[in-house]
Every structure is written in structure tokens, then in C-alpha cells.
Amino acid sequence: MSKPVSSFKLHLRAVATGLKYLLFPNRITVYYPEEYVEPPEGYRGLIRYYPERCIQCGLCAMICPASAMKMYRTKTDRKGRPGVNYQRCIFCGFCVDICPQNALEMTKVHDVAYESLNELVVPPERFSQEPVSPAVAGGARRLKTVFDEERGLRHELA
Amino acid sequence: MLRSSEAGGVVYSRLIAKEGDESTYELFIGPQHPASGHMRFIVRLEGDIIVSVDPDIGYVHRTMEKLAEGREVIKSIPLLERMTIIDSHNVTLGLVRALEKLLDVEPPPRARYLRTLLSEINRIASHLYGMGIAGIMLNHSTMFMWAFGDREVWIQLAEDLSGSRLTHTYSVPGGVRRDLPQGFADKAEKAIRYMEKRLRDYMAIFLDNPQVRARYEGVGVLRKSEASRLGIVGPNLRASGIRYDARLAEDYAAYSELEFEVPVREEGDALARMLVRVEEIKQSMSIIRQVLRKIPDGPFFSEKYLRLLPPPLREQVAKTGRVKFPGVFASLKLPEGDAVSRVEMGHGEIFYHVTGNGSTKPYRLRVVTPSFRNVILFRYLMPGHRFMDFPAIYGSLDYFPPEADR
């Protein structure tokens, strides 16, 4: 150190700052799956399909940038109905934004795990069921994120 | 590959390559080394003094430009934002601007302000990422954890605004996809006040820390003339005394209606580059405050495309603050012609050149990213320094390998 006196003061300041956070930590850890942070309004999670509103126009499949959404031919319909492959889906929400009938909707659920790759391919029948978060189904405490000027983020019971 | 030395016919491995004299040691760093990222450095050392560094890029090359030429233009937005996933709005804003020029559509004023808002949130998050990585490269784990933890605050703000943590896909030709959510200004103000306090702590524990200063001061000096000759961009250029910023050079988003300073330093060393980033975070927070104060009312999506929606959907867009694309968005036709645009990302200036030929796919889409322009610095800044200075200089450059590879 070329300037030991002035450096000493700065060393002390650095150590004091470290000590401050040792004594008063501002951790934002969430103990998932015992706790579950609810995403904000408008979060782009798993997609839900409402078959009764669908006019089978196919725009959702046309705009999908990842080719995750495809039109499935069913026995009852002449035109196809959308199904999604979650192996490919990037959750951009273009399909929801282009749907002229609001037949697609993005839910807040994003933590679903699948046992096999085949289950990630969701045909129209399964696509129309409400996705369920395993943490919420397991009785996790729901938390919401709150901005705090002292700690940055805090989590409160929702 | 084995080489034999001329003297005595002794066989040397490539690692003890004979480069004029046998004291030169060739060291490969990466592509799996934690400090190299997805790239390899071929470093030649004499003792522990660096003789030369060859940055060897291409380990994450994903042919983004070619892929974008094979799909409809709207699909290029989620594709190209993966180049710099930590700064995903800034990286696509340039593309959207170029597409708007070709499609002859102007975003409404509110959309321009909203774009500025997310761009600045992204810039802060990008600088925090860079500072965290720079910290861990000096074994300063506290800086790494603090910067990444505080980045969460800005990611949360971006998530509130766009619905997604990282890949926002927020700007589209004609405007933005979501309006400002309720209570956003209050949240942003709290985040800014928190960050102002934290930046003082960052200085105390990291950048003013004599240990860190000893590693950064006078290390990797990039002279003004050299910076302009090599075509360096972003904070690395401004830390060498050149006041250039694409936000000033190109009139995009709402920057021409806002007041902000472009931080410049003369030293050009690693410390100056880090300090410029800290100043830029402060300026970005000032811009966010101004945006939230000045944001005009009105639509956030162009009338040209809103007109194509049926009246109930148009009402729904105004009521919910979430856009509905007209059907034409699935196959937007790019007219014949060229458009270029440049945008200031956290890492520096990104340049787009889009050529349309009347089809739904771009005939040619060219991207020049800031990290690709800055990668040359590894070759010029390192020689003459001790090997210990390698991670210090690398960290101060805020280089992002996937962005350079595109």
C-alpha cells in the first residue's frame, strides 16, 4: 500500500459496512416449496385454453416463434384446435396477444414439474384444464413481493 | 500437436511452445473455465507477465442472423433478445426501431416513454450483473452476491411491467405490449431510494476498498486515441474520455425529451470503467424518475394497427392496458428497402441493418453487438500486465460472450 494512512480509513469503512450487514442482514430468501411467491398481475406463466370461445382460426399457431403451439385435428371438429408443447414454449405470450376471441390466457402458474417428456406435450383436451402449482396444492404459504426502500424487496403473507 | 525444438531435437508439448525463446508459456483459459465464460483465451506468458492474449470466440455461436432470416419478422424479437438475455429489452429495441422504419409506423408518445422506462431498468440490471461478475473475478464474493441480489429488485420491476423476468418481449412494431401497471411509480421510487443507499455501500466495500483499488488503479489503461481507433463502444469508451452515447447520437424512445448526463472519465483504466458504470446507474435512476413524472396519457400502441382490431377488442385494449395484435401481425410483410438503427445497451451501442424484399421474412438481418466490438480489447489491454491482472481487466470490460457470438 502506497498510502497507508488514508488507506487505513478506507479499510475500516469497508469492514464497518460488512459488519453492518452481518448484524442486520437484508436477505430475501424464500423457502420454496413451504413458501410460494405469487407472481404479479399479468405474469406470463402456463397457458390456459377456453375451447368454447375458440373460433379455430389458427393465428396462435401461426405467430408462435418457437413452433410450440400447433393445431390438433380432433374427431369432432373439421378445423383444428390449439395444443402446446411445453418443451418448446418460451412463454412470450404472442399466442395470447393475437387471439381475437380471448380463448387463450396466461396464468400465474409457473412451477409445474412433469414426470416424462411426453407429458409436456399438451393436446387441446388437457390444454383446457386449469394448471395447478404443486407448491400451492401442497399447502405452501402464499407470499407477495413488496418493494422496500430499506431492504429492496420483502415478502409478506398474501 | 507436438513440436520439436531445433536445439537438441527435444520434443515439447504445445503447452511449452517455443516462440522465439523457450521461456514463453502458452496457457489456454476456457472454454469451460468459470472466469472465461463461453470462450477460450490463448494466453502467452513470460514468467507471470502476459506477452499476448488471443480471444477465441465462437463457442456459443447460434447463427442468430441466419435464423432470423428464415422466419417472420415478429418472431425475430423473442429470438434476438436471447443474445444478451440480461439486457433483453435494449437488445431488441434496435430491431424494433429498424422494423418500424421499414413498416413506416411510429410508436405513440406514451409507448416511447414506456420503452425508455424498461430500457433504463434493463441498463441498471445489466450494469449490476457486470459489477457482480467483476467482483467475483477478484474473489470479492460480497460484491457478487450484493449485485446479484439487488439485481432482483430491478428484475421484479421489469416483471411487473412486462410480465416476464428476463425475456420481456416488450416492444413490438407500433408500440409496446403492456401499459404502465397501477402503483408502478411508487414501487420504482422505493427501488431507486434503496439503490441510492446501496451504491454508497458498494463504493465503501468494493470500489473505494484499498484492496480493490490496488487491483484496478492504473491497470488495463485504454488511451483515448486507441479507444477511437479500435472502435470501442459503451462505458469502456466513455471511461477513456470520449463522450459518445447512442442515446444522444440517435433520436430514439423518449431520450430527446429527458435530461441526463453521459458520465465520462479521463483515466481509461479498469477503475474508471467501473466508476462510469456506477455513475450510469445513477443517471438511469434519474431518467426513470423523469419518465414516471412526464409520461403522457394516450394509447401505447399505434393507431395504424389498433384500427385493424374489431371495436370490442379496441375497447378491451384501452381498458385492460394489454395489447391485442391484429391478425396481420402473424405475417407482417416487410416492404422492399433497407433500414438501420442503433441503440445504446448496457454494454454499448448495438447496430441493426434489416433488408426487406416484400416478403414476410427479412431478406437480410445484420446485427453488430457491443461485445463483438469490444472483444478486441483483450488483445490490446492485457500484454505487459501480470497474469493476476487478467481477471481484473476482464471483469472491468463487462464482456458478455453470447452477445459477441450472436
mmCIF file of C-alpha atoms in Angstrom, chain B residues 108-117 179-180 184-185 189 253-260 285-299:
data_model
loop_
_atom_site.group_PDB
_atom_site.id
_atom_site.type_symbol
_atom_site.label_atom_id
_atom_site.label_comp_id
_atom_site.label_asym_id
_atom_site.label_seq_id
_atom_site.Cartn_x
_atom_site.Cartn_y
_atom_site.Cartn_z
ATOM 1 C CA PRO B 108 -47.250 6.888 -29.861
ATOM 2 C CA PRO B 109 -45.566 9.147 -27.239
ATOM 3 C CA ARG B 110 -46.656 7.017 -24.282
ATOM 4 C CA ALA B 111 -45.079 3.936 -25.877
ATOM 5 C CA ARG B 112 -41.811 5.835 -26.375
ATOM 6 C CA TYR B 113 -41.716 6.727 -22.672
ATOM 7 C CA LEU B 114 -42.552 3.151 -21.648
ATOM 8 C CA ARG B 115 -39.727 1.880 -23.850
ATOM 9 C CA THR B 116 -37.340 4.291 -22.157
ATOM 10 C CA LEU B 117 -38.530 3.087 -18.766
ATOM 11 C CA ASP B 179 -49.344 -0.206 -20.297
ATOM 12 C CA LEU B 180 -47.900 1.007 -17.002
ATOM 13 C CA PHE B 184 -45.652 1.206 -10.519
ATOM 14 C CA ALA B 185 -44.334 4.713 -9.816
ATOM 15 C CA GLU B 189 -39.377 5.232 -6.306
ATOM 16 C CA ALA B 253 -37.513 6.331 -27.477
ATOM 17 C CA ALA B 254 -38.038 9.462 -25.336
ATOM 18 C CA TYR B 255 -34.379 10.333 -24.683
ATOM 19 C CA SER B 256 -34.539 13.633 -26.570
ATOM 20 C CA GLU B 257 -37.246 14.848 -24.158
ATOM 21 C CA LEU B 258 -35.365 13.878 -20.994
ATOM 22 C CA GLU B 259 -32.396 15.422 -19.259
ATOM 23 C CA PHE B 260 -29.450 13.237 -18.399
ATOM 24 C CA MET B 285 -32.428 6.151 -11.961
ATOM 25 C CA SER B 286 -32.784 9.869 -12.675
ATOM 26 C CA ILE B 287 -34.212 9.025 -16.125
ATOM 27 C CA ILE B 288 -36.718 6.588 -14.575
ATOM 28 C CA ARG B 289 -37.889 9.327 -12.194
ATOM 29 C CA GLN B 290 -38.309 11.782 -15.084
ATOM 30 C CA VAL B 291 -40.180 9.214 -17.207
ATOM 31 C CA LEU B 292 -42.635 8.477 -14.423
ATOM 32 C CA ARG B 293 -43.201 12.211 -13.883
ATOM 33 C CA LYS B 294 -43.516 13.201 -17.524
ATOM 34 C CA ILE B 295 -45.205 10.181 -19.120
ATOM 35 C CA PRO B 296 -48.071 11.435 -21.297
ATOM 36 C CA ASP B 297 -51.530 9.900 -21.421
ATOM 37 C CA GLY B 298 -52.836 8.236 -24.533
ATOM 38 C CA PRO B 299 -52.555 4.957 -26.389
#
